[in-house]
Coordinates of N, CA, C and O in Angstrom, one line a residue:
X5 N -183.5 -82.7 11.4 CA -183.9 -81.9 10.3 C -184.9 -82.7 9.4 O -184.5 -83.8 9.0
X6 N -185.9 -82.3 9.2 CA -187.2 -82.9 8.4 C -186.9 -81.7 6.6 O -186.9 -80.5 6.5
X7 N -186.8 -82.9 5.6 CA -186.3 -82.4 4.5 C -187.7 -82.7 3.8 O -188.3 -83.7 4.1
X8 N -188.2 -81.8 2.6 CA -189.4 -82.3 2.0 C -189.0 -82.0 0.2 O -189.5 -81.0 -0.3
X9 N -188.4 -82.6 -0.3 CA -188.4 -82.1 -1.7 C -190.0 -81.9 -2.8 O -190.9 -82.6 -2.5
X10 N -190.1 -81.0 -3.8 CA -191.1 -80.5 -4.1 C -191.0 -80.7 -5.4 O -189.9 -81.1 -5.9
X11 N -192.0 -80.5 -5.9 CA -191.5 -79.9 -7.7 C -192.3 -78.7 -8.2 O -192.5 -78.6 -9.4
X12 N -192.7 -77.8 -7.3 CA -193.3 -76.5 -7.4 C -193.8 -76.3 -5.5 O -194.4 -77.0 -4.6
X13 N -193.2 -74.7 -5.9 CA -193.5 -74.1 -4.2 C -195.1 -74.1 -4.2 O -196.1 -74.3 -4.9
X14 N -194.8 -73.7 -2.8 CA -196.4 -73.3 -2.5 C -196.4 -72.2 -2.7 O -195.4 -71.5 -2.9
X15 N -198.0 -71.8 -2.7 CA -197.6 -70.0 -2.5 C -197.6 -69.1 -1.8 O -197.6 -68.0 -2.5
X16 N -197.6 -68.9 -0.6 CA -196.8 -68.7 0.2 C -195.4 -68.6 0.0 O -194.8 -67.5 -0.1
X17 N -194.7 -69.8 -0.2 CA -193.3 -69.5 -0.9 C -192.6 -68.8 -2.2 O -191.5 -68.5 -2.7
X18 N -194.1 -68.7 -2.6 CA -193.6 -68.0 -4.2 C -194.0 -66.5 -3.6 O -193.2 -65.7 -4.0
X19 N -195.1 -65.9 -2.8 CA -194.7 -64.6 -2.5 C -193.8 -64.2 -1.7 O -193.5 -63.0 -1.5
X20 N -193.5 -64.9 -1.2 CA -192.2 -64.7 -0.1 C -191.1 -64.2 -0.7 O -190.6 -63.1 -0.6
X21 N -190.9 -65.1 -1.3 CA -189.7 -65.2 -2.4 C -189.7 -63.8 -3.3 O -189.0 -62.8 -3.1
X22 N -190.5 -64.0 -4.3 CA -190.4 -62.5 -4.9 C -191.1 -61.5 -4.8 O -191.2 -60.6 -5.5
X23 N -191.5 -61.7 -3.5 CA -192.2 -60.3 -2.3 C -190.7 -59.7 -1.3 O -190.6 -58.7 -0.6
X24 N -189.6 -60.9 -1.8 CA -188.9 -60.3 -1.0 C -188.1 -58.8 -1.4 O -188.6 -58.3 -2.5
X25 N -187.1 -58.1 -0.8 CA -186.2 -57.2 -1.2 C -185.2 -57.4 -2.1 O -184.4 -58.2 -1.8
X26 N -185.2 -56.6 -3.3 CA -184.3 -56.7 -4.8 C -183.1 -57.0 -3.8 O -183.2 -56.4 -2.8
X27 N -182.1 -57.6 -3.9 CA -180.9 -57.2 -3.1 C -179.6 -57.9 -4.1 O -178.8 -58.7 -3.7
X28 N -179.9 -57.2 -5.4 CA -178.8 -58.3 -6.3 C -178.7 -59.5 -6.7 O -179.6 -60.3 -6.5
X29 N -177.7 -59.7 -7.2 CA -177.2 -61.2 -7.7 C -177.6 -62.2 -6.7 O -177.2 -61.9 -5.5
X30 N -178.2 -63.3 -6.8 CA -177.7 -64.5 -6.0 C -177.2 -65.9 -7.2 O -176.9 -66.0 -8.4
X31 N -177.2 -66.9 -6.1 CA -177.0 -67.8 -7.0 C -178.4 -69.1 -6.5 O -178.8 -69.3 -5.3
X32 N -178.9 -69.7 -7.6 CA -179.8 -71.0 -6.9 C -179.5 -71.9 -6.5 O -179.1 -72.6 -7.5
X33 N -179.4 -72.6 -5.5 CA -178.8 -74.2 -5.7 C -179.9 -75.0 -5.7 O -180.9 -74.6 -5.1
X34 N -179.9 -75.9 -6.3 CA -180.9 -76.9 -6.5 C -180.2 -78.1 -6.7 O -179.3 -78.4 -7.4
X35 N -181.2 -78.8 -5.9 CA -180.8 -79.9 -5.3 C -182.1 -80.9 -5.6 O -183.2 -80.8 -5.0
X36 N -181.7 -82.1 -6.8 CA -182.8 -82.5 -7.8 C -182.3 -84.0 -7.6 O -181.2 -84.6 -7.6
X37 N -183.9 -84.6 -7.2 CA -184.3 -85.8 -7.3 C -185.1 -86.0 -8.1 O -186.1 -85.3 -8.2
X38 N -185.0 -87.7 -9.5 CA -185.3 -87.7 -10.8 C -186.1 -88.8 -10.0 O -185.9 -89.3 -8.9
X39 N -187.4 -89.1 -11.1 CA -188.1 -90.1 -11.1 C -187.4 -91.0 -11.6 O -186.3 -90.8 -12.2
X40 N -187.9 -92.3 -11.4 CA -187.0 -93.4 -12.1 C -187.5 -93.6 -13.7 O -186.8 -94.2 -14.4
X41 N -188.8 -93.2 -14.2 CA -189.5 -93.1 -15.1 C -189.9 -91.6 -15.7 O -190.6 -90.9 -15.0
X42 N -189.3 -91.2 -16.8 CA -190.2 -89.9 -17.1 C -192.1 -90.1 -17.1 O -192.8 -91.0 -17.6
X43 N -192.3 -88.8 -16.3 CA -194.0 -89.3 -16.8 C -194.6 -87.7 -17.7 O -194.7 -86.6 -17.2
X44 N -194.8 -88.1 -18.7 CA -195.7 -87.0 -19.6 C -196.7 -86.5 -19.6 O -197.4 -87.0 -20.5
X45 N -197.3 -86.0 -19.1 CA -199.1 -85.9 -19.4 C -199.9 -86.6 -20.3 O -201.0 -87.0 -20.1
X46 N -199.1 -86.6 -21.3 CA -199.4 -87.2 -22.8 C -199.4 -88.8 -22.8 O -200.1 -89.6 -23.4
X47 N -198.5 -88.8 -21.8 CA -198.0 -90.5 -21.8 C -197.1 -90.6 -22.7 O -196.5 -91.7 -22.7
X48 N -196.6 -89.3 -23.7 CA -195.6 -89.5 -24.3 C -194.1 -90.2 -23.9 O -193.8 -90.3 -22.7
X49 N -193.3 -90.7 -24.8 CA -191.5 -91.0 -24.8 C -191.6 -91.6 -23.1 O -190.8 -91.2 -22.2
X50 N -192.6 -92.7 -23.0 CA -192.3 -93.6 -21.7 C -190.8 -94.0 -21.4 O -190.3 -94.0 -20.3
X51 N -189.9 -94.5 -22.6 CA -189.1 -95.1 -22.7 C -187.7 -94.3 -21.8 O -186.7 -95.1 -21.5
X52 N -187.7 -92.9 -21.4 CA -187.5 -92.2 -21.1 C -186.9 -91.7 -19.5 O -187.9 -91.3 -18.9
X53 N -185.6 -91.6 -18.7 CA -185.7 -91.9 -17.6 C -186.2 -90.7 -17.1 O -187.0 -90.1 -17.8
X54 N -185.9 -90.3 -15.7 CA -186.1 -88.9 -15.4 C -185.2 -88.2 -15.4 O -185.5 -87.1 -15.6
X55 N -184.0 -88.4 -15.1 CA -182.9 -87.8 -15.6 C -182.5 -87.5 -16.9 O -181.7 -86.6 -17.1
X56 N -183.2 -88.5 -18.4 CA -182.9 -87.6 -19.4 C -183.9 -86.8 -19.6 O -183.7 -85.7 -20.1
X57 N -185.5 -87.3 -19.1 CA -186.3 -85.8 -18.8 C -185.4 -84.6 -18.9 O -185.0 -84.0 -19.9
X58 N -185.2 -84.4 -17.7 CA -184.5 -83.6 -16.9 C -183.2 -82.8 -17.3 O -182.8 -81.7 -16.9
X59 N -182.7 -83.8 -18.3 CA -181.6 -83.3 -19.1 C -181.9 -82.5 -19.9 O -181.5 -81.3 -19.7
X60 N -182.8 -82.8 -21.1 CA -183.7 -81.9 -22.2 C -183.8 -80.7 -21.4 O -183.1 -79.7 -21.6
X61 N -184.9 -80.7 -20.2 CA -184.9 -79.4 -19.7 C -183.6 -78.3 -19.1 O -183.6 -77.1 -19.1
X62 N -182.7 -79.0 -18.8 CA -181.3 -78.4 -18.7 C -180.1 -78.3 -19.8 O -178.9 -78.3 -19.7
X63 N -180.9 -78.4 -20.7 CA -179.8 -77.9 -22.2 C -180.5 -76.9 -22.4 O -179.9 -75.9 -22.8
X64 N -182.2 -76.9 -22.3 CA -182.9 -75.6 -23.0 C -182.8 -74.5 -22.3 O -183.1 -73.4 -22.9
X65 N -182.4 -74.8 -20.5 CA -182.8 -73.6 -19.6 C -181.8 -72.9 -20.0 O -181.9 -71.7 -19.9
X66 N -180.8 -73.3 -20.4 CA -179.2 -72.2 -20.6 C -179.4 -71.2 -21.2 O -178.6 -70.3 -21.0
X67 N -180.6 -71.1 -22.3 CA -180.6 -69.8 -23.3 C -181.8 -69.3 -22.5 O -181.8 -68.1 -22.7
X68 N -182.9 -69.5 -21.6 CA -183.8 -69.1 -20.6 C -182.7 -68.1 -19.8 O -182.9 -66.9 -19.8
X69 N -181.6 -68.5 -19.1 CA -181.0 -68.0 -17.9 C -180.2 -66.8 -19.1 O -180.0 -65.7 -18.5
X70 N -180.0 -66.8 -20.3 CA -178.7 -66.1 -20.6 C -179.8 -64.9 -21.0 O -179.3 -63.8 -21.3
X71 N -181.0 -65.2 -21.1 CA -181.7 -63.8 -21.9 C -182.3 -62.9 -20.8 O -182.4 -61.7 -21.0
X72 N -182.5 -63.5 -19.7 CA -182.7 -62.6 -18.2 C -181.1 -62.1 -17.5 O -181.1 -61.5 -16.4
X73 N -180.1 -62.2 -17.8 CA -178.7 -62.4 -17.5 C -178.2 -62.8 -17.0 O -177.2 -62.4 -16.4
X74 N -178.7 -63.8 -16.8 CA -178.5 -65.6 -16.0 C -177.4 -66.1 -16.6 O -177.0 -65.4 -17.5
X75 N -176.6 -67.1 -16.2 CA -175.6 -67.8 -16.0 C -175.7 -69.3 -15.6 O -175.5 -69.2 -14.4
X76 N -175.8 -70.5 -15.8 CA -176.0 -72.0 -15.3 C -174.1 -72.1 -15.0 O -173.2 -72.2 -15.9
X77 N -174.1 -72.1 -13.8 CA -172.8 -71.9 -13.5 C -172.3 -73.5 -13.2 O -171.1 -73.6 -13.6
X78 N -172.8 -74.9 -12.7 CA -172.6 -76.0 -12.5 C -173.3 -76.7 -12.9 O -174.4 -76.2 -13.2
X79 N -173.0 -78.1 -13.1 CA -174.4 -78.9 -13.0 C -173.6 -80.3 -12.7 O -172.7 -80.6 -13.4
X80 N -173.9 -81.0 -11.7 CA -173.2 -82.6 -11.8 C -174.1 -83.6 -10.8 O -175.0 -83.5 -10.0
X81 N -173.4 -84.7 -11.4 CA -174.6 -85.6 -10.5 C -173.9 -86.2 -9.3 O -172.7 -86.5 -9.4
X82 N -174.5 -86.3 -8.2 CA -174.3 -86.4 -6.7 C -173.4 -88.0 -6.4 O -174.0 -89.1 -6.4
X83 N -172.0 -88.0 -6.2 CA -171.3 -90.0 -6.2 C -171.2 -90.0 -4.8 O -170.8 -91.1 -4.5
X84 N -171.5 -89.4 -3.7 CA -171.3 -89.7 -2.7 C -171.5 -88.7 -1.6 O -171.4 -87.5 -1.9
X85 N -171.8 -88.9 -0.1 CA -171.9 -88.2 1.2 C -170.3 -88.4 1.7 O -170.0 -89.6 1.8
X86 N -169.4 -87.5 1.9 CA -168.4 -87.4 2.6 C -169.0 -86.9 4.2 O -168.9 -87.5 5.2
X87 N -169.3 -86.1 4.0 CA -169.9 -85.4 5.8 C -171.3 -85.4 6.5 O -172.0 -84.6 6.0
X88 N -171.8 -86.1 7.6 CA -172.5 -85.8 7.5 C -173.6 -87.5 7.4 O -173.1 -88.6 7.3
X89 N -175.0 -87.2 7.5 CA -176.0 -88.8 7.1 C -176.9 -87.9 6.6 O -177.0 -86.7 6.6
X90 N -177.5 -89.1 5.9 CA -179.1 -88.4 5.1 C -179.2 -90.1 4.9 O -178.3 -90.9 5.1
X91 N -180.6 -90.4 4.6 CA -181.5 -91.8 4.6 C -180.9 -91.7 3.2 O -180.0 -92.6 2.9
X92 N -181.2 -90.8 2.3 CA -181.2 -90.4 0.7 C -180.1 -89.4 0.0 O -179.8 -88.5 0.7
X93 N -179.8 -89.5 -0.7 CA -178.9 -88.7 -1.5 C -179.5 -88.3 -2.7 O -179.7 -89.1 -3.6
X94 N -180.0 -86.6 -3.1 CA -180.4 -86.3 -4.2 C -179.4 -87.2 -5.4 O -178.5 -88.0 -5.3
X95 N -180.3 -86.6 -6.9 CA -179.3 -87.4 -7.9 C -178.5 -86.4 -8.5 O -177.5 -86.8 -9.3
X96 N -178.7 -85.1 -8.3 CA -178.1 -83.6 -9.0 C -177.8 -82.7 -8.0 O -178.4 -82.7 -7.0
X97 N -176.8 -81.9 -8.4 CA -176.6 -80.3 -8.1 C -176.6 -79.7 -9.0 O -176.0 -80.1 -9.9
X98 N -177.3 -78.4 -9.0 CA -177.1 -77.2 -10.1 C -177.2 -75.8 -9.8 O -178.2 -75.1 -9.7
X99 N -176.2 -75.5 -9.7 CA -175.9 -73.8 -9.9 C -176.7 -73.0 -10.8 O -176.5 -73.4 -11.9
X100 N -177.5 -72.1 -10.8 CA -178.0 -70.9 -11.5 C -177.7 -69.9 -10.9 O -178.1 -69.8 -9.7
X101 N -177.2 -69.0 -11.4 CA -176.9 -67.8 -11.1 C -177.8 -66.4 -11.6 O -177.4 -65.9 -12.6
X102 N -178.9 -65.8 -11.1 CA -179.6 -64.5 -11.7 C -179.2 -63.3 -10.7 O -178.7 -63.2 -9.6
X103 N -179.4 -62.5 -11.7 CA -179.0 -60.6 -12.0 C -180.0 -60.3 -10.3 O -179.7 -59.4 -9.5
X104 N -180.8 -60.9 -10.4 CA -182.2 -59.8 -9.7 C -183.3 -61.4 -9.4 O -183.2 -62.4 -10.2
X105 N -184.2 -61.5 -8.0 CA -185.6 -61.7 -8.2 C -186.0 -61.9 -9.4 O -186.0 -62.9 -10.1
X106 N -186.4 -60.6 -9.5 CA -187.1 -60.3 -11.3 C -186.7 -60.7 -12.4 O -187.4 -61.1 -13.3
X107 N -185.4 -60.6 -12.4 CA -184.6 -61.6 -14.1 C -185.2 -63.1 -13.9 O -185.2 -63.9 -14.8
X108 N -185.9 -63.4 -12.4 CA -185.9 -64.8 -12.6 C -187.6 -64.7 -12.6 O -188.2 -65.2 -13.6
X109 N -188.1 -64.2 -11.9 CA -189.8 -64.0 -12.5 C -189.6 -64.0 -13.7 O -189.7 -65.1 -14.3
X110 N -189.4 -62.7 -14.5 CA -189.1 -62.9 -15.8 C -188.8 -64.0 -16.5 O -189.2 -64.1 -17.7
X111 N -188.1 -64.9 -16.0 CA -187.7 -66.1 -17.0 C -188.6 -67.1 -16.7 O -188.9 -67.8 -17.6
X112 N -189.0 -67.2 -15.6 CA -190.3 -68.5 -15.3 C -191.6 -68.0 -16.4 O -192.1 -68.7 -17.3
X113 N -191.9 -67.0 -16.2 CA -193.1 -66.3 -17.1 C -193.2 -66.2 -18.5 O -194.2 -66.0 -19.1
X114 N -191.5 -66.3 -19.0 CA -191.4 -66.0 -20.2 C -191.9 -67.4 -20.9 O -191.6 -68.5 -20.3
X115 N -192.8 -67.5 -22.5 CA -193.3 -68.3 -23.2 C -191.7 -69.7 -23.5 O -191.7 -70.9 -23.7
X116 N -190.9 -68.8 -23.5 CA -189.7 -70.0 -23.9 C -189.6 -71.2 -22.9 O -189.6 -72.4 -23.3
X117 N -189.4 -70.8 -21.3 CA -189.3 -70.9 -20.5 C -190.7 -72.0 -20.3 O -190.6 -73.1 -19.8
X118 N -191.6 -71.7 -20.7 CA -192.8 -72.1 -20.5 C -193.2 -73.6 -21.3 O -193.8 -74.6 -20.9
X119 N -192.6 -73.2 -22.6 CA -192.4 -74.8 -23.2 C -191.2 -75.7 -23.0 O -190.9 -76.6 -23.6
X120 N -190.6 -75.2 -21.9 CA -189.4 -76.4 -21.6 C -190.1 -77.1 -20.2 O -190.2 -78.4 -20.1
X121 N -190.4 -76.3 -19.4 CA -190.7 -77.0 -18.2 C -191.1 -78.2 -18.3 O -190.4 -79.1 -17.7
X122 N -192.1 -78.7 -19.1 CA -192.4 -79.8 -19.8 C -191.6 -80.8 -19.3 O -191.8 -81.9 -18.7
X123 N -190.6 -80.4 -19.6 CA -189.3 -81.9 -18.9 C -188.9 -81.9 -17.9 O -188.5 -82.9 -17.4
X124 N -189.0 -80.6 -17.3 CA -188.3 -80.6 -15.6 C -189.8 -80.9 -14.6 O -189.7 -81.1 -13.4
X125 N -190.6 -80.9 -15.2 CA -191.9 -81.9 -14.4 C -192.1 -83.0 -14.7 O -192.7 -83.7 -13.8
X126 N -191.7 -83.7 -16.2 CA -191.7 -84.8 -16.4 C -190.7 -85.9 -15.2 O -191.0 -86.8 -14.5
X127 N -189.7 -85.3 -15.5 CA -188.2 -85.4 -14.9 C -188.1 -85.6 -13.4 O -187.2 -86.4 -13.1
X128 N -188.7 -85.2 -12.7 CA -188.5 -84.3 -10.9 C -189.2 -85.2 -10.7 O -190.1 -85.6 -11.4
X129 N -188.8 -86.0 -9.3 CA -189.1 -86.4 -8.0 C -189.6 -85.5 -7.6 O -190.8 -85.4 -7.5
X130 N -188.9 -84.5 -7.1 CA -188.7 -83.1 -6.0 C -186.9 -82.6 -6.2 O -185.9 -83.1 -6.6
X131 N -187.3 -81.5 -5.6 CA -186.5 -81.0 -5.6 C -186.0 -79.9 -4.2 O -187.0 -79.7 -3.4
X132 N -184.8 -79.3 -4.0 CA -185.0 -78.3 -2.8 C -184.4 -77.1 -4.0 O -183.8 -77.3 -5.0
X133 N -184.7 -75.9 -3.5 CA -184.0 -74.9 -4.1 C -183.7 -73.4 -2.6 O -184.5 -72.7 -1.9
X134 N -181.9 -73.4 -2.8 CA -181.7 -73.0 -1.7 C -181.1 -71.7 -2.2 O -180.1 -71.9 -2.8
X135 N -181.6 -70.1 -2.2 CA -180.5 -68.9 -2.5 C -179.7 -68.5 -1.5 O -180.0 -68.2 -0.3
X136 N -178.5 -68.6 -2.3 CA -177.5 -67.7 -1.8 C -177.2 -66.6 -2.5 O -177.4 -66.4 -3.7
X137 N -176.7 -65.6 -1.3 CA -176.4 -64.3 -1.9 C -174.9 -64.8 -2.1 O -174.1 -65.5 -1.5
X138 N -174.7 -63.7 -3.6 CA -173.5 -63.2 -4.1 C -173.1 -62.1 -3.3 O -173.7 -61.1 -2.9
X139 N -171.5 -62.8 -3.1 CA -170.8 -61.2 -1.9 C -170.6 -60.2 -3.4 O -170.4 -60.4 -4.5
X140 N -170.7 -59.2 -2.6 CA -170.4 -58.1 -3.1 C -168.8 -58.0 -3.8 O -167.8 -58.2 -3.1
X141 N -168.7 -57.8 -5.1 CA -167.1 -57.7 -5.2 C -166.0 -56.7 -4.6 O -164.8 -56.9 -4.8

């Protein structure tokens, strides 16, 4: 298995994705690898790891997810491989949970959304983001 973490799809993957069929709720997993350094554009707050990058952007995304009717259902940092090898071990997991595709277009798009990213690019190595569907109740 050849794994490539990212910090923005291609596009291709971004029409795929919300070219696909509405089909409800899922949930995101994301699976986040931090720079050892935040880097800013600006060169701003060097002092800065990429995980608290990264952090900033995951205190702000909570009110991003709850206004599309999102949910940030987990978030923890990765202590170990029980099953399984990998060369690497991401440094996070995180649960997001959206209504629709579209609640989540909508929230990438939305201006709020737009001044946080800022940290989660500062922040990111790469990342994987994997949907699962919500079973039906």
């Amino acid at each position: 298995m050849n794994v490539t973490n990212a910090v923005f799809p291609k596009p291709e993957q971004i029409a795929a994705f919300f070219g696909g069929a509405e089909d409800g709720p899922f949930v995101m997993v994301n699976l986040l690898k931090f720079k050892d350094k935040a880097e800013y554009p600006d060169g701003s707050e060097p002092e800065l790891s990429g995980r608290e990058a990264y952090a900033r952007y995951g205190a702000a995304v909570r009110a991003c997810l709850e206004s599309v009717g999102g949910t940030a259902v987990f978030a923890g940092a990765v202590t170990e491989l029980m099953l399984g090898e990998s060369d690497e071990l991401w440094d996070m997991v995180a649960l997001a949970q959206y209504p629709s595709r579209a609640a989540m277009m909508a929230m990438v798009q939305s201006p709020a959304y737009q001044a946080i990213e800022k940290h989660r690019i500062a922040g990111l190595a790469g990342q994987l983001n994997i949907r699962t569907k919500v079973p039906a109740a």
